[in-house]
Amino acid sequence: MRRFHIIIAVLAGTLLLSSCSKEEWRGVPDIGAERYPVQFLPYMERSRQTRAETGGAQENPLGEGCSFNMKSYYNPDAAHSQVFYDCVEYHWDNSRYFVSSPTYYWPAYGTLDFYAVSPVSITPAKTMDVTVTDGKADLIAASAHGQTRGEAVNMVFGHKLTKISFSAAGTDPNVSYEITSIKLEANSAATFAYPDSDDGAGSWSDASAPVYYEYFAEGGKLVIPVTEESPIPVLPAEGLLMLIPLQTEVELQVTYSVKYGDDQVVTTTKTVDISDSVPGKWGINNHVHYILRITPDSTPIIFSASKEDWTDAGEHDVIL
């Protein structure tokens, strides 16, 4: 079976959450005689990086135009903690660091914990209620605990959603096919909790009822020629789907036409339950790549599946 590597720019999507609250700095000791600005050296973990390669000083390590919101807690000692600031946006300074405006400075003693999230429409918190509206926006996050004042804090960001893509092939060499719609069912809202350790992935819980997300092909359709037997990538017109990796029942719905020569034989919509098609179900930082094998008749739906990390497209056969 051939594997297709699809390189597609992630287009702007929408994640709806509550707006940021006003920054806070309450009961924190003086910064001391030396002023150390709170700034960051963030990057995507190499195995998870798809937005942009971390490069030299002239490249934003999180991707062009990417910034993040930050929430911080001040820990004067091991037994106490309080909000240092809330929902402060950090942006790349076009050289090396991510900085804020206005600038915040380290307290003279104690440690800081940090919780970062992008896009900046999201309010960072140890647990965040996330709603995915169209499935076209990435969600990356990072945390750092027990940090002491110094030049900059390293933040390792990771993808917190599941990326979905498709390829398609026909099963009858005498007909051609036109796929006009692919819809995938997924939960539209859930709660994300940061991990207790800086290298953890976090977790999702409290999922809402599932809704359908549509994966539009370029030009509004994918044509599978009579002579083509290998799967063809369904290149998205609006970006890959990026969905909450928490689901119980999942359906895939495909609308397509079958043609002999120039004659349209039938247009049909087929639905398949793929809840158990991926072992362990979708996960954080997974890339699930479904291969659709289209039939011209009422052949029973058969499928098998696996999954890979975000950087590798696992192949998932679904017979329709």
Tab-separated table of C-alpha atoms in Angstrom:
chain	number	residue	atom	x	y	z
A	1	MET	CA	0.000	0.000	0.000
A	2	ARG	CA	1.414	3.386	-0.934
A	3	ARG	CA	1.652	6.144	1.644
A	4	PHE	CA	1.094	9.739	0.645
A	5	HIS	CA	2.845	12.556	2.471
A	6	ILE	CA	0.643	15.619	2.173
A	7	ILE	CA	2.280	18.952	2.970
A	8	ILE	CA	-0.394	21.548	3.445
A	9	ALA	CA	-0.306	24.974	5.061
A	10	VAL	CA	-2.566	25.195	8.086
A	11	LEU	CA	-5.121	27.870	7.336
A	12	ALA	CA	-6.724	30.089	9.904
A	13	GLY	CA	-9.555	28.467	11.794
A	14	THR	CA	-11.535	29.295	14.876
A	15	LEU	CA	-11.372	28.179	18.470
A	16	LEU	CA	-13.899	29.933	20.670
A	17	LEU	CA	-13.234	30.515	24.341
A	18	SER	CA	-13.799	33.235	26.897
A	19	SER	CA	-11.817	36.413	26.341
A	20	CYS	CA	-8.738	37.246	28.358
A	21	SER	CA	-9.149	38.944	31.668
A	22	LYS	CA	-7.111	41.897	32.873
A	23	GLU	CA	-3.499	41.177	33.830
A	24	GLU	CA	-2.828	40.762	37.537
A	25	TRP	CA	0.192	41.236	39.767
A	26	ARG	CA	-0.886	40.857	43.354
A	27	GLY	CA	1.193	40.619	46.504
A	28	VAL	CA	4.460	39.857	44.708
A	29	PRO	CA	7.704	41.111	46.310
A	30	ASP	CA	9.874	43.770	44.741
A	31	ILE	CA	11.954	42.782	41.745
A	32	GLY	CA	15.171	43.636	43.558
A	33	ALA	CA	18.116	45.728	42.472
A	34	GLU	CA	18.533	43.877	39.156
A	35	ARG	CA	15.715	43.810	36.654
A	36	TYR	CA	15.200	40.485	34.874
A	37	PRO	CA	12.443	40.605	32.240
A	38	VAL	CA	10.202	37.543	32.002
A	39	GLN	CA	10.782	36.315	28.447
A	40	PHE	CA	10.718	32.988	26.665
A	41	LEU	CA	12.539	30.749	24.206
A	42	PRO	CA	9.676	28.569	22.929
A	43	TYR	CA	9.925	25.884	20.278
A	44	MET	CA	7.975	22.954	18.910
A	45	GLU	CA	9.322	19.609	20.033
A	46	ARG	CA	11.158	18.279	16.988
A	47	SER	CA	9.047	15.137	16.673
A	48	ARG	CA	5.827	17.182	16.829
A	49	GLN	CA	6.802	20.118	14.676
A	50	THR	CA	4.630	20.780	11.615
A	51	ARG	CA	3.978	24.516	11.635
A	52	ALA	CA	7.512	25.587	10.768
A	53	GLU	CA	11.050	24.334	11.197
A	54	THR	CA	12.880	25.937	14.097
A	55	GLY	CA	15.523	27.927	12.325
A	56	GLY	CA	17.896	30.804	12.842
A	57	ALA	CA	17.278	34.207	14.321
A	58	GLN	CA	15.119	35.281	11.367
A	59	GLU	CA	12.393	32.632	11.851
A	60	ASN	CA	9.605	32.495	14.391
A	61	PRO	CA	10.128	29.036	15.969
A	62	LEU	CA	6.346	28.545	16.414
A	63	GLY	CA	5.445	29.517	12.860
A	64	GLU	CA	4.976	32.789	11.010
A	65	GLY	CA	2.865	35.269	12.947
A	66	CYS	CA	2.366	32.900	15.881
A	67	SER	CA	2.177	34.319	19.408
A	68	PHE	CA	0.778	32.882	22.636
A	69	ASN	CA	-1.096	33.806	25.798
A	70	MET	CA	0.472	33.108	29.175
A	71	LYS	CA	-0.793	32.633	32.712
A	72	SER	CA	1.733	32.601	35.555
A	73	TYR	CA	1.683	31.674	39.242
A	74	TYR	CA	4.116	32.992	41.832
A	75	ASN	CA	5.392	30.554	44.478
A	76	PRO	CA	7.160	32.366	47.349
A	77	ASP	CA	7.785	28.976	48.970
A	78	ALA	CA	6.760	25.346	48.579
A	79	ALA	CA	3.532	25.819	50.540
A	80	HIS	CA	2.045	28.889	48.827
A	81	SER	CA	1.045	29.947	45.330
A	82	GLN	CA	-0.833	32.889	43.811
A	83	VAL	CA	-1.523	34.403	40.398
A	84	PHE	CA	1.457	36.393	39.126
A	85	TYR	CA	-0.247	37.542	35.929
A	86	ASP	CA	-3.196	36.354	33.890
A	87	CYS	CA	-3.596	36.138	30.098
A	88	VAL	CA	-0.564	38.136	28.960
A	89	GLU	CA	0.260	37.906	25.260
A	90	TYR	CA	3.831	37.126	24.247
A	91	HIS	CA	5.033	37.792	20.712
A	92	TRP	CA	8.283	37.137	18.854
A	93	ASP	CA	10.711	40.050	18.962
A	94	ASN	CA	12.085	39.220	15.478
A	95	SER	CA	15.428	38.180	16.890
A	96	ARG	CA	15.376	35.488	19.558
A	97	TYR	CA	12.885	35.909	22.383
A	98	PHE	CA	9.145	36.079	22.918
A	99	VAL	CA	8.378	39.213	24.937
A	100	SER	CA	5.344	41.018	26.351
A	101	SER	CA	4.165	44.609	26.306
A	102	PRO	CA	4.304	45.919	28.955
A	103	THR	CA	7.315	44.014	30.236
A	104	TYR	CA	6.989	41.917	33.388
A	105	TYR	CA	9.969	41.303	35.662
A	106	TRP	CA	10.987	38.426	37.893
A	107	PRO	CA	10.385	38.761	41.630
A	108	ALA	CA	13.465	38.918	43.850
A	109	TYR	CA	12.867	35.435	45.257
A	110	GLY	CA	10.593	32.428	44.826
A	111	THR	CA	9.664	30.606	41.616
A	112	LEU	CA	7.146	31.028	38.794
A	113	ASP	CA	4.944	28.483	37.011
A	114	PHE	CA	3.855	29.197	33.428
A	115	TYR	CA	0.934	27.967	31.291
A	116	ALA	CA	0.989	29.002	27.620
A	117	VAL	CA	-1.478	28.454	24.791
A	118	SER	CA	-1.881	29.479	21.153
A	119	PRO	CA	-3.938	30.829	19.390
A	120	VAL	CA	-4.301	33.950	21.485
A	121	SER	CA	-8.105	33.783	21.334
A	122	ILE	CA	-7.788	31.264	24.162
A	123	THR	CA	-7.574	32.207	27.838
A	124	PRO	CA	-4.861	30.066	29.463
A	125	ALA	CA	-5.686	28.202	32.682
A	126	LYS	CA	-4.610	24.966	34.356
A	127	THR	CA	-7.849	23.550	32.955
A	128	MET	CA	-9.410	25.191	29.884
A	129	ASP	CA	-12.842	24.794	28.282
A	130	VAL	CA	-12.224	24.532	24.534
A	131	THR	CA	-14.778	24.752	21.721
A	132	VAL	CA	-13.773	23.861	18.149
A	133	THR	CA	-16.065	25.606	15.665
A	134	ASP	CA	-14.793	24.624	12.219
A	135	GLY	CA	-11.889	22.255	12.833
A	136	LYS	CA	-9.380	24.370	10.885
A	137	ALA	CA	-7.345	25.866	13.768
A	138	ASP	CA	-4.367	24.301	15.480
A	139	LEU	CA	-4.063	24.318	19.280
A	140	ILE	CA	-0.592	24.212	20.825
A	141	ALA	CA	0.284	24.547	24.494
A	142	ALA	CA	3.216	24.307	26.912
A	143	SER	CA	3.930	24.579	30.620
A	144	ALA	CA	6.982	25.180	32.798
A	145	HIS	CA	7.062	24.752	36.575
A	146	GLY	CA	9.347	26.010	39.333
A	147	GLN	CA	11.261	28.478	37.176
A	148	THR	CA	13.762	30.867	38.759
A	149	ARG	CA	14.775	34.223	37.401
A	150	GLY	CA	17.300	34.282	34.627
A	151	GLU	CA	17.748	35.193	30.964
A	152	ALA	CA	14.788	33.300	29.460
A	153	VAL	CA	12.530	30.299	30.013
A	154	ASN	CA	12.527	27.403	27.551
A	155	MET	CA	8.999	26.326	26.611
A	156	VAL	CA	8.404	23.122	24.626
A	157	PHE	CA	5.066	23.418	22.778
A	158	GLY	CA	3.076	20.433	21.556
A	159	HIS	CA	-0.078	19.879	19.481
A	160	LYS	CA	-3.102	19.100	21.669
A	161	LEU	CA	-5.596	18.093	18.953
A	162	THR	CA	-5.799	15.228	16.444
A	163	LYS	CA	-5.043	16.021	12.803
A	164	ILE	CA	-7.238	14.277	10.197
A	165	SER	CA	-6.615	13.788	6.463
A	166	PHE	CA	-7.975	11.557	3.691
A	167	SER	CA	-7.046	9.699	0.518
A	168	ALA	CA	-9.464	7.844	-1.758
A	169	ALA	CA	-9.451	5.089	-4.369
A	170	GLY	CA	-12.041	3.162	-6.349
A	171	THR	CA	-12.612	-0.587	-6.175
A	172	ASP	CA	-14.029	-1.147	-9.694
A	173	PRO	CA	-11.626	-0.500	-12.642
A	174	ASN	CA	-14.544	0.094	-15.009
A	175	VAL	CA	-15.978	3.211	-13.363
A	176	SER	CA	-14.880	6.641	-12.219
A	177	TYR	CA	-15.947	8.434	-9.067
A	178	GLU	CA	-16.498	12.002	-7.889
A	179	ILE	CA	-16.378	12.643	-4.162
A	180	THR	CA	-18.219	15.851	-3.332
A	181	SER	CA	-18.422	15.721	0.473
A	182	ILE	CA	-16.577	14.114	3.378
A	183	LYS	CA	-17.955	14.709	6.860
A	184	LEU	CA	-16.503	13.450	10.113
A	185	GLU	CA	-18.227	13.384	13.463
A	186	ALA	CA	-16.353	14.608	16.547
A	187	ASN	CA	-16.919	16.325	19.878
A	188	SER	CA	-17.132	20.082	19.487
A	189	ALA	CA	-16.171	21.009	23.062
A	190	ALA	CA	-14.221	19.544	25.977
A	191	THR	CA	-11.958	20.499	28.878
A	192	PHE	CA	-8.180	20.395	28.500
A	193	ALA	CA	-5.987	19.949	31.589
A	194	TYR	CA	-2.273	20.739	31.556
A	195	PRO	CA	0.035	17.934	32.709
A	196	ASP	CA	1.686	17.981	36.126
A	197	SER	CA	5.118	17.668	34.508
A	198	ASP	CA	6.602	19.901	31.809
A	199	ASP	CA	7.091	16.989	29.394
A	200	GLY	CA	3.577	15.547	29.746
A	201	ALA	CA	0.909	15.746	27.035
A	202	GLY	CA	-2.064	16.802	29.173
A	203	SER	CA	-5.534	15.295	28.970
A	204	TRP	CA	-9.077	15.929	27.707
A	205	SER	CA	-12.349	15.287	29.574
A	206	ASP	CA	-16.030	16.293	29.782
A	207	ALA	CA	-16.741	16.076	26.057
A	208	SER	CA	-19.857	17.602	24.526
A	209	ALA	CA	-22.208	15.889	22.113
A	210	PRO	CA	-20.563	15.192	18.709
A	211	VAL	CA	-21.192	17.304	15.604
A	212	TYR	CA	-20.196	16.921	11.949
A	213	TYR	CA	-17.130	18.688	10.546
A	214	GLU	CA	-16.807	18.926	6.766
A	215	TYR	CA	-13.583	18.300	4.894
A	216	PHE	CA	-13.832	20.178	1.585
A	217	ALA	CA	-11.766	19.014	-1.379
A	218	GLU	CA	-10.022	21.519	-3.641
A	219	GLY	CA	-12.436	22.684	-6.336
A	220	GLY	CA	-15.346	21.159	-4.438
A	221	LYS	CA	-14.738	17.570	-5.567
A	222	LEU	CA	-12.193	14.792	-5.999
A	223	VAL	CA	-12.289	12.876	-9.289
A	224	ILE	CA	-10.956	9.303	-9.245
A	225	PRO	CA	-10.293	8.268	-12.899
A	226	VAL	CA	-11.151	4.836	-14.250
A	227	THR	CA	-7.461	3.985	-14.691
A	228	GLU	CA	-6.400	5.032	-11.196
A	229	GLU	CA	-6.224	2.199	-8.667
A	230	SER	CA	-3.951	3.731	-6.034
A	231	PRO	CA	-5.311	6.110	-3.383
A	232	ILE	CA	-5.343	9.785	-4.348
A	233	PRO	CA	-4.813	12.402	-1.617
A	234	VAL	CA	-7.932	14.458	-0.966
A	235	LEU	CA	-6.251	17.839	-0.742
A	236	PRO	CA	-8.291	20.142	1.504
A	237	ALA	CA	-9.556	23.456	0.190
A	238	GLU	CA	-9.586	24.987	3.686
A	239	GLY	CA	-6.944	23.073	5.634
A	240	LEU	CA	-6.756	19.742	7.395
A	241	LEU	CA	-9.239	18.940	10.132
A	242	MET	CA	-7.867	19.395	13.663
A	243	LEU	CA	-10.304	17.989	16.200
A	244	ILE	CA	-10.620	17.267	19.908
A	245	PRO	CA	-9.064	13.836	20.556
A	246	LEU	CA	-11.859	12.596	22.773
A	247	GLN	CA	-14.789	10.693	21.337
A	248	THR	CA	-17.096	7.753	21.942
A	249	GLU	CA	-19.161	7.288	18.764
A	250	VAL	CA	-17.695	8.580	15.499
A	251	GLU	CA	-19.256	8.456	12.041
A	252	LEU	CA	-17.719	9.140	8.660
A	253	GLN	CA	-20.116	10.323	5.945
A	254	VAL	CA	-19.085	10.407	2.271
A	255	THR	CA	-21.147	11.685	-0.674
A	256	TYR	CA	-20.020	10.642	-4.168
A	257	SER	CA	-21.166	9.907	-7.716
A	258	VAL	CA	-20.412	6.814	-9.794
A	259	LYS	CA	-19.928	7.163	-13.568
A	260	TYR	CA	-19.538	4.784	-16.516
A	261	GLY	CA	-17.957	6.935	-19.207
A	262	ASP	CA	-19.828	10.247	-19.294
A	263	ASP	CA	-23.012	8.832	-17.828
A	264	GLN	CA	-23.740	9.446	-14.171
A	265	VAL	CA	-25.058	6.240	-12.708
A	266	VAL	CA	-25.802	7.122	-9.111
A	267	THR	CA	-25.111	9.713	-6.443
A	268	THR	CA	-25.094	8.333	-2.945
A	269	THR	CA	-24.168	9.160	0.625
A	270	LYS	CA	-22.717	6.364	2.737
A	271	THR	CA	-22.158	6.440	6.472
A	272	VAL	CA	-19.790	4.219	8.421
A	273	ASP	CA	-19.223	3.943	12.162
A	274	ILE	CA	-15.453	4.277	12.663
A	275	SER	CA	-15.508	4.498	16.464
A	276	ASP	CA	-13.249	1.466	16.837
A	277	SER	CA	-11.184	1.920	13.674
A	278	VAL	CA	-8.200	3.489	15.466
A	279	PRO	CA	-6.679	1.436	18.319
A	280	GLY	CA	-6.868	3.455	21.494
A	281	LYS	CA	-8.995	6.004	19.620
A	282	TRP	CA	-7.651	9.392	18.577
A	283	GLY	CA	-5.005	10.866	20.796
A	284	ILE	CA	-3.208	14.112	21.494
A	285	ASN	CA	-0.595	14.810	18.805
A	286	ASN	CA	-1.934	12.055	16.479
A	287	HIS	CA	-2.265	12.310	12.707
A	288	VAL	CA	-5.043	10.015	11.505
A	289	HIS	CA	-5.053	9.477	7.737
A	290	TYR	CA	-8.082	7.623	6.385
A	291	ILE	CA	-7.921	5.832	3.013
A	292	LEU	CA	-11.420	5.587	1.521
A	293	ARG	CA	-12.031	2.743	-0.931
A	294	ILE	CA	-15.177	3.640	-2.856
A	295	THR	CA	-17.529	0.964	-4.219
A	296	PRO	CA	-20.105	1.418	-7.018
A	297	ASP	CA	-22.666	-0.839	-5.343
A	298	SER	CA	-24.001	-1.794	-1.937
A	299	THR	CA	-20.912	-3.697	-0.852
A	300	PRO	CA	-20.810	-3.903	2.955
A	301	ILE	CA	-18.583	-1.381	4.667
A	302	ILE	CA	-15.266	-2.871	5.788
A	303	PHE	CA	-12.441	-0.976	7.456
A	304	SER	CA	-9.220	-1.373	9.387
A	305	ALA	CA	-7.096	1.333	10.954
A	306	SER	CA	-4.003	2.388	12.859
A	307	LYS	CA	-2.535	5.732	13.933
A	308	GLU	CA	0.801	7.572	13.943
A	309	ASP	CA	2.305	10.653	15.570
A	310	TRP	CA	1.355	14.021	14.084
A	311	THR	CA	4.406	14.044	11.794
A	312	ASP	CA	3.552	10.659	10.208
A	313	ALA	CA	0.340	9.835	8.365
A	314	GLY	CA	-0.896	6.463	9.527
A	315	GLU	CA	-2.900	4.564	6.913
A	316	HIS	CA	-6.499	3.700	7.731
A	317	ASP	CA	-8.470	1.628	5.220
A	318	VAL	CA	-12.197	2.261	5.047
A	319	ILE	CA	-14.258	0.439	2.381
A	320	LEU	CA	-17.432	2.263	1.332
